[in-house]
Coordinates of N, CA, C and O in Angstrom, one line a residue:
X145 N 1.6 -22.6 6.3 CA 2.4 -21.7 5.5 C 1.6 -20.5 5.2 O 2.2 -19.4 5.0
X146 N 0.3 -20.5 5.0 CA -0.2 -19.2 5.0 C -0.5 -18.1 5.2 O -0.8 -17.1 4.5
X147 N -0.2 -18.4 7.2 CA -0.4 -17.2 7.8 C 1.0 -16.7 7.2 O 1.2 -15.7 6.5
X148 N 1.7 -17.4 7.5 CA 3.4 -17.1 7.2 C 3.8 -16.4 6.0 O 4.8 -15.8 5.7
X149 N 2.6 -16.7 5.1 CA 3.1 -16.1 3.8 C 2.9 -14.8 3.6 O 3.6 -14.0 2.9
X150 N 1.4 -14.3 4.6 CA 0.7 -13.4 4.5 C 1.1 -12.2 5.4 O 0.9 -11.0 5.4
X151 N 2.0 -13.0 6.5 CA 2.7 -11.9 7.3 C 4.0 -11.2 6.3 O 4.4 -10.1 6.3
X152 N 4.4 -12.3 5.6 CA 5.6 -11.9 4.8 C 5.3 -11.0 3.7 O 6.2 -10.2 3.3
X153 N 4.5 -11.0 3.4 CA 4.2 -10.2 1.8 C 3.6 -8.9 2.6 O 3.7 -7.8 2.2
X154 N 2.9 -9.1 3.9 CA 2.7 -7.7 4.5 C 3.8 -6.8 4.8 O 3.8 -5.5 4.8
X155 N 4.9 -7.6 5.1 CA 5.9 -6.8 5.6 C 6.8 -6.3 4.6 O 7.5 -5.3 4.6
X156 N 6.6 -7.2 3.7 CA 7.3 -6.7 2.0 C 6.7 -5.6 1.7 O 7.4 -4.6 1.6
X157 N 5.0 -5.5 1.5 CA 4.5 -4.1 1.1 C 5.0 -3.2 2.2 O 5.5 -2.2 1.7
X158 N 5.0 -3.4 3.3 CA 5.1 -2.4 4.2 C 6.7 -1.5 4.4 O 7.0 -0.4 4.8
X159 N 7.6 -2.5 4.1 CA 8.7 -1.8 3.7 C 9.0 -1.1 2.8 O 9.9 -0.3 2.7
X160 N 8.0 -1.6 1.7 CA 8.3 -0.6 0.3 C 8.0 0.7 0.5 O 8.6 1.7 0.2
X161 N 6.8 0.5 1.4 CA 5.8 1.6 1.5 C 6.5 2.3 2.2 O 6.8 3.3 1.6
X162 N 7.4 2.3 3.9 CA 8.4 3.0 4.0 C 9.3 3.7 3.3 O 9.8 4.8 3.5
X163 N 9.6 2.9 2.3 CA 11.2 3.6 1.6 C 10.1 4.5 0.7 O 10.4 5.7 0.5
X164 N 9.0 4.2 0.2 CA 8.3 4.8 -1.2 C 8.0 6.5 -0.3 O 8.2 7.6 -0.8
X165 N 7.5 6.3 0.9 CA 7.0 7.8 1.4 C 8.0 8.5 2.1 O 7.9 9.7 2.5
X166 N 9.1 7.4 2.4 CA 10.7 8.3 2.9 C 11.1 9.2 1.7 O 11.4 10.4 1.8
X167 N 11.1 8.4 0.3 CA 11.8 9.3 -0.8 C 10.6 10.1 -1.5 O 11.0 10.9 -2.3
X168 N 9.3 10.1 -1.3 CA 8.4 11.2 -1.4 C 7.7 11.9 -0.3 O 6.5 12.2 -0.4
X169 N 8.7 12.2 1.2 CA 8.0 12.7 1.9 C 7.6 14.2 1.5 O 6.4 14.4 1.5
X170 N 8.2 15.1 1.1 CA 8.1 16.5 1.2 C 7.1 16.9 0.4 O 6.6 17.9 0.7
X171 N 6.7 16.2 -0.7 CA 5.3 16.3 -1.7 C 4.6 15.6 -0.7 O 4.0 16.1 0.2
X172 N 4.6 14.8 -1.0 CA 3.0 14.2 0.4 C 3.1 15.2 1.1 O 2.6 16.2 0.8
X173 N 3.7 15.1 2.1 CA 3.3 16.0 3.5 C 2.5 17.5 3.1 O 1.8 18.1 3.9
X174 N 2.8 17.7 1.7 CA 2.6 19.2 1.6 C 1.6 18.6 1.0 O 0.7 19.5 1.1
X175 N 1.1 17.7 0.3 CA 0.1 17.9 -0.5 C -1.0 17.1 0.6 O -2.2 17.2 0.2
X176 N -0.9 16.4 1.7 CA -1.7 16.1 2.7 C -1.7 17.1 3.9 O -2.7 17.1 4.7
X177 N -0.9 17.9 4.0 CA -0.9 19.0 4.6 C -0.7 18.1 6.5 O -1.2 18.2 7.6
X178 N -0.1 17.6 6.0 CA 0.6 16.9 7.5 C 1.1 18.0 8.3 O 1.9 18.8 7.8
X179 N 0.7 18.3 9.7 CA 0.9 18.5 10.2 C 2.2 18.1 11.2 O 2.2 17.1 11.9
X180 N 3.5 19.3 11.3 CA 4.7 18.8 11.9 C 5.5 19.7 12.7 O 5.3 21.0 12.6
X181 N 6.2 19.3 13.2 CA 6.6 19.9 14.4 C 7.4 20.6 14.3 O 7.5 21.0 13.2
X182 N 8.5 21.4 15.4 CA 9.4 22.1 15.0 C 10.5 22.0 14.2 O 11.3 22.9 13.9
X183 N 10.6 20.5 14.0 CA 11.7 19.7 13.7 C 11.5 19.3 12.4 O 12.4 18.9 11.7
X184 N 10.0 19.4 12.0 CA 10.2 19.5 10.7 C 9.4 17.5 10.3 O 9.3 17.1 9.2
X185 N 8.9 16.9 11.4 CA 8.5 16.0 11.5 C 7.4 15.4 11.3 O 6.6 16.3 11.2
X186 N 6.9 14.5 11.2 CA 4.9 14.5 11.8 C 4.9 14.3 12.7 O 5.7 13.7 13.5
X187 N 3.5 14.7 12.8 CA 3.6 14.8 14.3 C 2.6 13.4 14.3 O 2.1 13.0 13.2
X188 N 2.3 12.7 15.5 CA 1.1 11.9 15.4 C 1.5 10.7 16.1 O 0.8 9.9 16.6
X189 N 3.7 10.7 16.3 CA 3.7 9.1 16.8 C 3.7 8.0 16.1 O 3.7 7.9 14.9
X190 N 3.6 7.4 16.7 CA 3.9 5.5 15.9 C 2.4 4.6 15.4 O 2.4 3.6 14.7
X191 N 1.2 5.2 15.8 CA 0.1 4.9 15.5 C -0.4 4.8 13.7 O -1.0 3.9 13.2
X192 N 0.0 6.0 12.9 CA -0.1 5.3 11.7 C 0.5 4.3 10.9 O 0.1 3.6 10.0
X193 N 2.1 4.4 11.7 CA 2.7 3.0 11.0 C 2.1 1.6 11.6 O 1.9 0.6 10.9
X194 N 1.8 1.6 12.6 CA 1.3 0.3 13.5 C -0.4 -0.2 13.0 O -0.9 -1.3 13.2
X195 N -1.3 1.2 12.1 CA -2.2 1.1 11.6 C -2.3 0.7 10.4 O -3.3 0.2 10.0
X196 N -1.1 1.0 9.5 CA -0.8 0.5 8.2 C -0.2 -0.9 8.1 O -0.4 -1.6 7.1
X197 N 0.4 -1.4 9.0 CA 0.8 -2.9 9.1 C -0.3 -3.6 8.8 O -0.4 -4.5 8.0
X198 N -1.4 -3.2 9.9 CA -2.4 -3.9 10.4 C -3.1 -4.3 8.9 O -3.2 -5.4 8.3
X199 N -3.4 -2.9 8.5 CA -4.2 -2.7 6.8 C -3.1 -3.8 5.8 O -3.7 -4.2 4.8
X200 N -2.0 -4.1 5.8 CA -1.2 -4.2 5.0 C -1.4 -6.2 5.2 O -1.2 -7.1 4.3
X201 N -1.7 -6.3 6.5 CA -1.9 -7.5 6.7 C -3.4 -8.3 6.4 O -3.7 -9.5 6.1
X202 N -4.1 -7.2 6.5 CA -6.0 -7.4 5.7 C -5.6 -7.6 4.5 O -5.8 -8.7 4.1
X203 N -5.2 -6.6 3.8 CA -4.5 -6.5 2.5 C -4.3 -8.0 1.6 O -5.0 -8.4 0.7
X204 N -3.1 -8.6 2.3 CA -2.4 -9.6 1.8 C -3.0 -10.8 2.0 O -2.6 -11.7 1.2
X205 N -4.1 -11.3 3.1 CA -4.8 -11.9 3.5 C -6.1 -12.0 2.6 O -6.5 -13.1 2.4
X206 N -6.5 -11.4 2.2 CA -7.6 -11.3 1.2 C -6.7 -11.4 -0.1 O -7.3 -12.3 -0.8
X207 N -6.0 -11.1 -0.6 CA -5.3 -11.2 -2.0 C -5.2 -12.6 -1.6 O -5.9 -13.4 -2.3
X208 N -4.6 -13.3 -0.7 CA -4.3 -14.9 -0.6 C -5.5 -15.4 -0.8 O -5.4 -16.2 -1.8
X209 N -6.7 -15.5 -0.4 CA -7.9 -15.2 -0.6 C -8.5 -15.5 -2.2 O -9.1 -16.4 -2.6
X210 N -8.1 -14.4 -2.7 CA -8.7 -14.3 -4.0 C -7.5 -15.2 -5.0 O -7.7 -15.8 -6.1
X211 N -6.4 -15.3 -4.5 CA -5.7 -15.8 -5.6 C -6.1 -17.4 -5.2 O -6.1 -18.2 -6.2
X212 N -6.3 -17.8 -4.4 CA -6.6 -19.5 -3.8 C -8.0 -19.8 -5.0 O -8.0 -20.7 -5.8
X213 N -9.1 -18.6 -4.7 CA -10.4 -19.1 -5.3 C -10.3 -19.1 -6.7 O -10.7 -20.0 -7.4
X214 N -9.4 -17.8 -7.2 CA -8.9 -17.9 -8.6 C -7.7 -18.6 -9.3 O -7.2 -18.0 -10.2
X215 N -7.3 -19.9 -8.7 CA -5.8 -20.5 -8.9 C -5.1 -19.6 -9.4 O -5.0 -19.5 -10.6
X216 N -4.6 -18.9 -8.7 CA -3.8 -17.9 -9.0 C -2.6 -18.3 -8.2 O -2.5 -18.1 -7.0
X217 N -1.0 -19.4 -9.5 CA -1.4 -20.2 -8.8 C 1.0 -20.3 -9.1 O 1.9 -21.2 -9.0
X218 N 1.0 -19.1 -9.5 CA 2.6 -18.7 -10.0 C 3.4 -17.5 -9.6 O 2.6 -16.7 -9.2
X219 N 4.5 -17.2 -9.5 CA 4.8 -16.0 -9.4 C 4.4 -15.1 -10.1 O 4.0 -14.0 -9.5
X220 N 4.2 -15.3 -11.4 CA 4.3 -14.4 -12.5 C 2.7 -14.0 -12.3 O 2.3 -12.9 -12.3
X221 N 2.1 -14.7 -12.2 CA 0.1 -14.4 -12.2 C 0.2 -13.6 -11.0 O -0.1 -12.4 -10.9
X222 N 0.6 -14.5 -9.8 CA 0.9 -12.9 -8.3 C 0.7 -11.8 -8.8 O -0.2 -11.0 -8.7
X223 N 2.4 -11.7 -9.8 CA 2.5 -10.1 -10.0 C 1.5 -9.7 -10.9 O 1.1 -8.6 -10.6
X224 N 1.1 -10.3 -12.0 CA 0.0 -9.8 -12.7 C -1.6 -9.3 -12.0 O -2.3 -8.3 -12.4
X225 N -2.0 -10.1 -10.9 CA -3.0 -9.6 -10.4 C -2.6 -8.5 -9.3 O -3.4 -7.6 -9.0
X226 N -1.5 -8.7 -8.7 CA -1.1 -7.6 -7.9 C -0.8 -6.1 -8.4 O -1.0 -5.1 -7.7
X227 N -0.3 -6.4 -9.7 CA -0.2 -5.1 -10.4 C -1.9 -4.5 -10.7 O -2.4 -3.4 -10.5
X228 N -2.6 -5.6 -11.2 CA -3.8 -5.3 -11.2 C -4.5 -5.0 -10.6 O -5.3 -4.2 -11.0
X229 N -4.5 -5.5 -8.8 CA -5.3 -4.8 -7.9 C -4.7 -3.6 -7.2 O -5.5 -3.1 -6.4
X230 N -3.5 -2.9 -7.3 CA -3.5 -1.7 -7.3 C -4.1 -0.4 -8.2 O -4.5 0.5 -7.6
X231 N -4.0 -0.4 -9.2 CA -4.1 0.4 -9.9 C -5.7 0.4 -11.0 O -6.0 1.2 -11.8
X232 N -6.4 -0.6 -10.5 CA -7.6 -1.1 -11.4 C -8.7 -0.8 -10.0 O -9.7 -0.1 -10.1
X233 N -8.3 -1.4 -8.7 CA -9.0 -1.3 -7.2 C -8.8 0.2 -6.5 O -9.4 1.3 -6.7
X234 N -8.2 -0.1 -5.9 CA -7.1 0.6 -4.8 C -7.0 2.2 -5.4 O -7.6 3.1 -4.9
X235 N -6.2 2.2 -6.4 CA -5.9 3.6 -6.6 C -7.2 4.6 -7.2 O -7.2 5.8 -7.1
X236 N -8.3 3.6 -8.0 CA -9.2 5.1 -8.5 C -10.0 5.0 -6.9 O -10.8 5.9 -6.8
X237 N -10.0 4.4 -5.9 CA -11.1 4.9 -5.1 C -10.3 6.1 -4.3 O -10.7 7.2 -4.0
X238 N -9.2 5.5 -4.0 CA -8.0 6.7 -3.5 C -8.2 8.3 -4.0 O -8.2 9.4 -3.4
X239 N -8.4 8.1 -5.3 CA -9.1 8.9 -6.4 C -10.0 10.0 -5.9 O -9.9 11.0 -5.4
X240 N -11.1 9.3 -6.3 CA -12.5 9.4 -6.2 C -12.5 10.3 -4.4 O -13.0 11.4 -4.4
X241 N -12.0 9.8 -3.0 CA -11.8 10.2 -2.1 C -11.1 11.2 -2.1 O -11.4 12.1 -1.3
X242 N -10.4 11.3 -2.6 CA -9.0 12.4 -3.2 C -10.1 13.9 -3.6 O -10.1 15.0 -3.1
X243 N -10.7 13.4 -4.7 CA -11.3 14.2 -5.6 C -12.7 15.1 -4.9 O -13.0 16.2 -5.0
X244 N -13.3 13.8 -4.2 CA -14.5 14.5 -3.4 C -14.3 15.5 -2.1 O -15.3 16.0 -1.5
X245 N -13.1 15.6 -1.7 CA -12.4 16.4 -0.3 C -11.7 17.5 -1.0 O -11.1 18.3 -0.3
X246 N -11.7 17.7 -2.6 CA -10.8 18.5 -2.6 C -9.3 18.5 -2.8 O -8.7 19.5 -3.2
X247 N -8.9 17.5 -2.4 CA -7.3 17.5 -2.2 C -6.9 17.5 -3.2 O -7.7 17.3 -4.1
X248 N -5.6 17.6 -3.3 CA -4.6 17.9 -4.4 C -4.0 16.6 -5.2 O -3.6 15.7 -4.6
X249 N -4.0 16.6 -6.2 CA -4.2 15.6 -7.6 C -2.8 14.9 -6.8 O -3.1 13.7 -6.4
X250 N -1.7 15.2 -6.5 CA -1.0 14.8 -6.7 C -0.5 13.5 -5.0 O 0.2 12.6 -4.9
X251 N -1.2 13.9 -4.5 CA -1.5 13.2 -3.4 C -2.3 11.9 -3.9 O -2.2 11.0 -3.1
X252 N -2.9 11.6 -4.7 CA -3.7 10.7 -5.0 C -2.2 9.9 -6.1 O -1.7 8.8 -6.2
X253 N -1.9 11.0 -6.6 CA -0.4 10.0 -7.3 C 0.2 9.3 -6.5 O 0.6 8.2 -6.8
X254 N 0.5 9.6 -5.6 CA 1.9 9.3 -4.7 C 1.4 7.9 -3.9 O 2.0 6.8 -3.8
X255 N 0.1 8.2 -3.4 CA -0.6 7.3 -2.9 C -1.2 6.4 -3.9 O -0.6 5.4 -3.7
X256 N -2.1 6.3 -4.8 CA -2.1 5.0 -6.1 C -1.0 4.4 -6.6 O -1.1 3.4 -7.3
X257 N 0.4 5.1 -6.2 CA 1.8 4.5 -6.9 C 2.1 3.4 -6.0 O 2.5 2.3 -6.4
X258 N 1.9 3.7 -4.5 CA 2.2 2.8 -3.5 C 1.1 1.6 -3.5 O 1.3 0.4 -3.4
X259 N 0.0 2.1 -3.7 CA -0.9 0.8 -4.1 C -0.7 0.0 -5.1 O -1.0 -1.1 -5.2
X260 N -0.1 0.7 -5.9 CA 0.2 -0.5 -7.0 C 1.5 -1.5 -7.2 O 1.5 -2.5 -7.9
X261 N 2.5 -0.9 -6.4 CA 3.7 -1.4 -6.2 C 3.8 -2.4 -5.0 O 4.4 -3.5 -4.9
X262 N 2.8 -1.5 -4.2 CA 2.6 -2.6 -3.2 C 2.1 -3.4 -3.1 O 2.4 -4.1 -2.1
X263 N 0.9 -3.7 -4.2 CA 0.0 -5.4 -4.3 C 0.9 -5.7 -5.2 O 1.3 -6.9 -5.0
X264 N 1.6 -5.0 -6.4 CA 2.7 -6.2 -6.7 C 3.9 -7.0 -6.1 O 4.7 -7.8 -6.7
X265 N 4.1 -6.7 -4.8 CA 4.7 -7.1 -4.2 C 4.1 -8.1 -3.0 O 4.7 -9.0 -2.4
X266 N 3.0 -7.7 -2.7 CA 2.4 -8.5 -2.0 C 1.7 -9.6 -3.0 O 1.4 -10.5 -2.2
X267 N 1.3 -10.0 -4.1 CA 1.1 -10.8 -5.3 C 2.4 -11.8 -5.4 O 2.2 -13.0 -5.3
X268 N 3.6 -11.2 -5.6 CA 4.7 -11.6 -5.6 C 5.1 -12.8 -4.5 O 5.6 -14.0 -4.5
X269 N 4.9 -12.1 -3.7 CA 5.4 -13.0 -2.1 C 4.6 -14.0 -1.6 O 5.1 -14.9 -0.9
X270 N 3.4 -13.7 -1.9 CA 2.4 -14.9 -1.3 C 2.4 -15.6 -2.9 O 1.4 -16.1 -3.1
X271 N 3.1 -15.7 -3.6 CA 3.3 -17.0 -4.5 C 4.6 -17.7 -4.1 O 4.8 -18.9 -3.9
X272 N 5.6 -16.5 -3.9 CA 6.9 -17.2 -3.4 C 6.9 -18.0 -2.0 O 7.5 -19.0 -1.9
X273 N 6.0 -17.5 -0.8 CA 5.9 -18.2 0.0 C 4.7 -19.1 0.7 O 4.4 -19.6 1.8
X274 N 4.1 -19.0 -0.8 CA 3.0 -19.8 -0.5 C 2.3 -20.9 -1.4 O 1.3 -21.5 -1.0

């Protein structure tokens, strides 16, 4: 049941994370300065979503991980450390990377919001299915 749990809560974050950057694309793009086509698109192909799965699957795999060593061992504690490892982990380094390149504040919002929504969802799922 593990792998199974960990594919599942990957694909849970990973769908959020679709709908979360479908309904903030036009601030991201501008504030990552995405590069797009005439159509108004990104350009780049299927390679970053197929590289975010991947990450989304390390992700969930180590949270299973830490919640095993830490009986972390309910729905409700899932969500509590999942809320926790976005926004405590995840989002100041996003930050910090954000800040040392320069880029624009709000790009680190949009992206720390998805980190945090998305370990609570992946927290969530690997208790539900695991």
């Amino acid at each position: 049941m593990g792998i199974l749990a960990i594919l599942v809560a990957a694909a849970g974050s990973w769908i959020f994370g679709a709908v979360w950057y479908m309904a903030l694309s036009k601030p991201w793009m501008k504030a990552a300065e995405v590069k797009t086509g005439t159509d108004g698109k990104p350009l780049g192909g299927a390679l970053p979503f197929i590289i975010s799965f991947v990450v989304m699957i390390i992700v969930a795999g180590f949270m299973r991980h830490i919640f095993a060593m830490a009986g972390i061992d309910t729905v409700g504690k899932g969500l509590t450390s999942g809320l926790g490892g976005g926004p405590f982990l995840i989002a100041p380094w996003t930050l910090i990377n954000r800040a040392d390149a320069g880029r624009p504040y709000l790009l680190s919002v949009i992206d720390g919001g998805y980190a945090v929504f998305g370990c609570a969802i992946i927290g969530i799922v690997l208790k539900l299915f695991g």
